[in-house]
Coordinates of C-alpha atoms in Angstrom, one line a residue:
M1479 CA 41.9 13.1 3.1
V1480 CA 41.4 10.4 0.6
R1481 CA 40.3 8.1 3.3
N1482 CA 37.5 10.6 4.4
I1483 CA 36.4 10.8 0.6
L1484 CA 36.2 7.0 0.4
I1485 CA 34.2 6.7 3.7
S1486 CA 31.9 9.5 2.5
L1487 CA 31.3 7.7 -0.8
V1488 CA 30.7 4.3 0.9
I1489 CA 28.1 5.9 3.3
S1490 CA 26.3 7.7 0.3
L1491 CA 26.4 4.5 -1.5
F1492 CA 24.6 2.6 1.3
Y1493 CA 22.2 5.5 2.0
G1494 CA 21.0 5.4 -1.7
C1495 CA 20.4 1.6 -1.2
A1496 CA 18.6 1.9 2.0
A1497 CA 15.9 -0.4 1.0
M1498 CA 18.2 -2.6 -1.3
G1499 CA 16.5 -5.8 -2.1
H1500 CA 13.0 -4.4 -2.4
I1501 CA 11.4 -3.8 -5.8
S1502 CA 10.2 -0.2 -6.3
T1503 CA 6.5 0.1 -6.8
S1504 CA 3.9 2.8 -7.0
D1505 CA 1.2 0.5 -5.3
P1506 CA 0.8 1.9 -1.8
R1507 CA -0.4 -1.5 -0.4
E1508 CA 2.8 -3.0 -1.8
K1509 CA 4.7 -0.4 -0.1
L1510 CA 3.1 -1.2 3.2
I1511 CA 3.9 -4.8 2.9
Q1512 CA 7.5 -3.9 1.9
A1513 CA 7.7 -1.5 5.0
C1514 CA 6.4 -4.2 7.4
G1515 CA 8.8 -6.8 6.1
L1516 CA 11.8 -4.1 6.6
L1517 CA 10.7 -3.2 10.1
Y1518 CA 9.7 -6.4 11.6
A1519 CA 11.5 -9.1 9.7
E1520 CA 14.8 -7.3 8.7
V1521 CA 14.8 -4.8 11.5
R1522 CA 15.6 -1.8 9.1
P1523 CA 13.4 1.0 10.4
Y1524 CA 14.9 3.9 8.4
P1525 CA 13.9 2.7 4.9
A1526 CA 10.7 1.2 6.5
K1527 CA 9.6 4.6 7.6
R1528 CA 10.6 6.3 4.3
I1529 CA 8.3 3.8 2.5
I1530 CA 5.4 4.2 5.0
K1531 CA 5.5 7.8 4.3
E1532 CA 5.6 7.3 0.6
A1533 CA 2.4 4.9 0.8
I1534 CA 0.7 7.7 3.0
E1535 CA 1.2 10.2 0.3
I1536 CA 0.0 7.9 -2.5
C1537 CA -3.1 6.9 -0.6
K1538 CA -3.9 10.5 0.1
E1539 CA -3.4 11.6 -3.7
T1540 CA -5.7 8.8 -4.8
N1541 CA -8.2 9.4 -2.1
D1542 CA -8.0 5.7 -1.0
T1543 CA -9.4 5.8 2.5
P1544 CA -9.1 2.1 3.4
C1545 CA -5.3 2.4 2.1
L1546 CA -4.7 5.4 4.2
A1547 CA -6.1 3.8 7.2
Q1548 CA -4.0 0.9 6.8
A1549 CA -1.0 3.2 6.3
Y1550 CA -1.6 5.2 9.4
L1551 CA -2.2 1.9 11.4
I1552 CA 1.3 0.8 10.1
F1553 CA 2.9 4.1 10.9
G1554 CA 1.5 3.9 14.5
S1555 CA 2.9 0.5 14.9
Y1556 CA 6.3 1.7 13.5
N1557 CA 6.4 4.3 16.2
R1558 CA 5.6 1.7 18.9
A1559 CA 8.1 -0.7 17.5
I1560 CA 11.2 1.5 17.7
D1561 CA 11.1 0.8 21.4
A1562 CA 12.1 -2.8 20.9
L1563 CA 15.0 -1.9 18.3
P1564 CA 18.3 -1.7 20.4
G1565 CA 20.4 1.3 20.2
I1566 CA 18.2 3.6 18.2
L1567 CA 18.3 6.5 20.6
T1568 CA 22.1 6.1 21.0
Q1569 CA 22.5 6.3 17.4
Y1570 CA 20.4 9.5 17.1
K1571 CA 22.4 11.2 19.8
R1572 CA 25.6 10.2 18.4
W1573 CA 24.7 11.6 15.0
G1574 CA 23.5 14.8 16.6
R1575 CA 20.1 14.5 15.2
E1576 CA 18.2 16.2 18.0
E1577 CA 15.1 16.4 16.0
K1578 CA 15.2 12.5 15.9
V1579 CA 15.8 12.5 19.7
A1580 CA 12.8 14.7 20.1
E1581 CA 10.6 12.4 17.7
Y1582 CA 12.0 9.4 19.6
N1583 CA 11.0 10.8 23.0
N1584 CA 7.4 11.6 21.7
R1585 CA 6.9 8.1 19.9
E1586 CA 4.0 7.0 22.1
K1587 CA 2.2 10.2 21.4
I1588 CA 2.8 9.8 17.7
A1589 CA 1.8 6.4 17.7
K1590 CA -1.6 7.0 19.4
K1591 CA -2.2 10.0 17.0
Y1592 CA -1.9 7.7 14.0
F1593 CA -3.9 4.9 15.6
Q1594 CA -6.5 7.5 16.1
K1595 CA -6.4 8.7 12.5
A1596 CA -6.6 5.1 11.4
E1597 CA -9.7 4.5 13.5
E1598 CA -11.4 7.6 12.2
L1599 CA -11.0 6.4 8.7
A1600 CA -11.9 2.8 9.4
N1601 CA -15.3 4.0 9.9
G1602 CA -16.4 1.0 11.9
N1603 CA -14.8 -1.7 9.6
P1604 CA -14.6 -4.5 12.0
E1605 CA -11.6 -6.2 10.3
L1606 CA -9.6 -3.0 10.3
M1607 CA -10.6 -2.1 13.8
E1608 CA -9.4 -5.4 15.1
K1609 CA -6.0 -4.8 13.4
I1610 CA -5.8 -1.4 14.9
D1611 CA -6.7 -2.8 18.5
L1612 CA -4.0 -5.5 18.0
A1613 CA -1.3 -3.0 17.0
R1614 CA -2.1 -0.6 19.8
N1615 CA -2.5 -3.2 22.5
T1616 CA 0.3 -5.7 21.8
A1617 CA 3.3 -5.5 24.0
V1618 CA 6.1 -3.7 22.1
N1619 CA 8.4 -6.7 22.2
K1620 CA 5.8 -8.9 20.5
L1621 CA 4.8 -6.5 17.7
G1622 CA 7.1 -8.3 15.4
K1623 CA 5.2 -11.7 15.9
A1624 CA 1.8 -9.9 15.8
A1625 CA 2.8 -7.8 12.5
E1626 CA 1.6 -10.6 10.3
K1627 CA -2.0 -10.1 11.6
F1628 CA -2.1 -6.4 11.1
C1629 CA 0.3 -5.6 8.3
F1630 CA -1.5 -7.7 5.8

């Protein structure tokens, strides 16, 4: 009993510090930079996804279209990148997270949807269109190296 309580306590402690080492900010562009670092440099997809979603909400609230386009681009790349992360699907199944398994199985569709949203918001901006094409067309196993070109 005590052992189970201690294990639960340790897990909740780590869950609360999922993005440990990253400074909390309300700047959505800074959040996107942090999310890219978490995803591609530190291989920590769970806090990266949370931070990307926070950035999307802030960009929407402030009506910052270029920021929202960039956030959608990065969320699209996130959905492509999880292919290259070892053991993600196994972890989802082991934890009984059926909704996550369904999301994982639809990740290409989700990525395309967000790349399309980014493209619509880019409104022909050549620099952003180039980043979208790079994230969309880079081989999954090379996204980490290409991320510095489309994340920042």
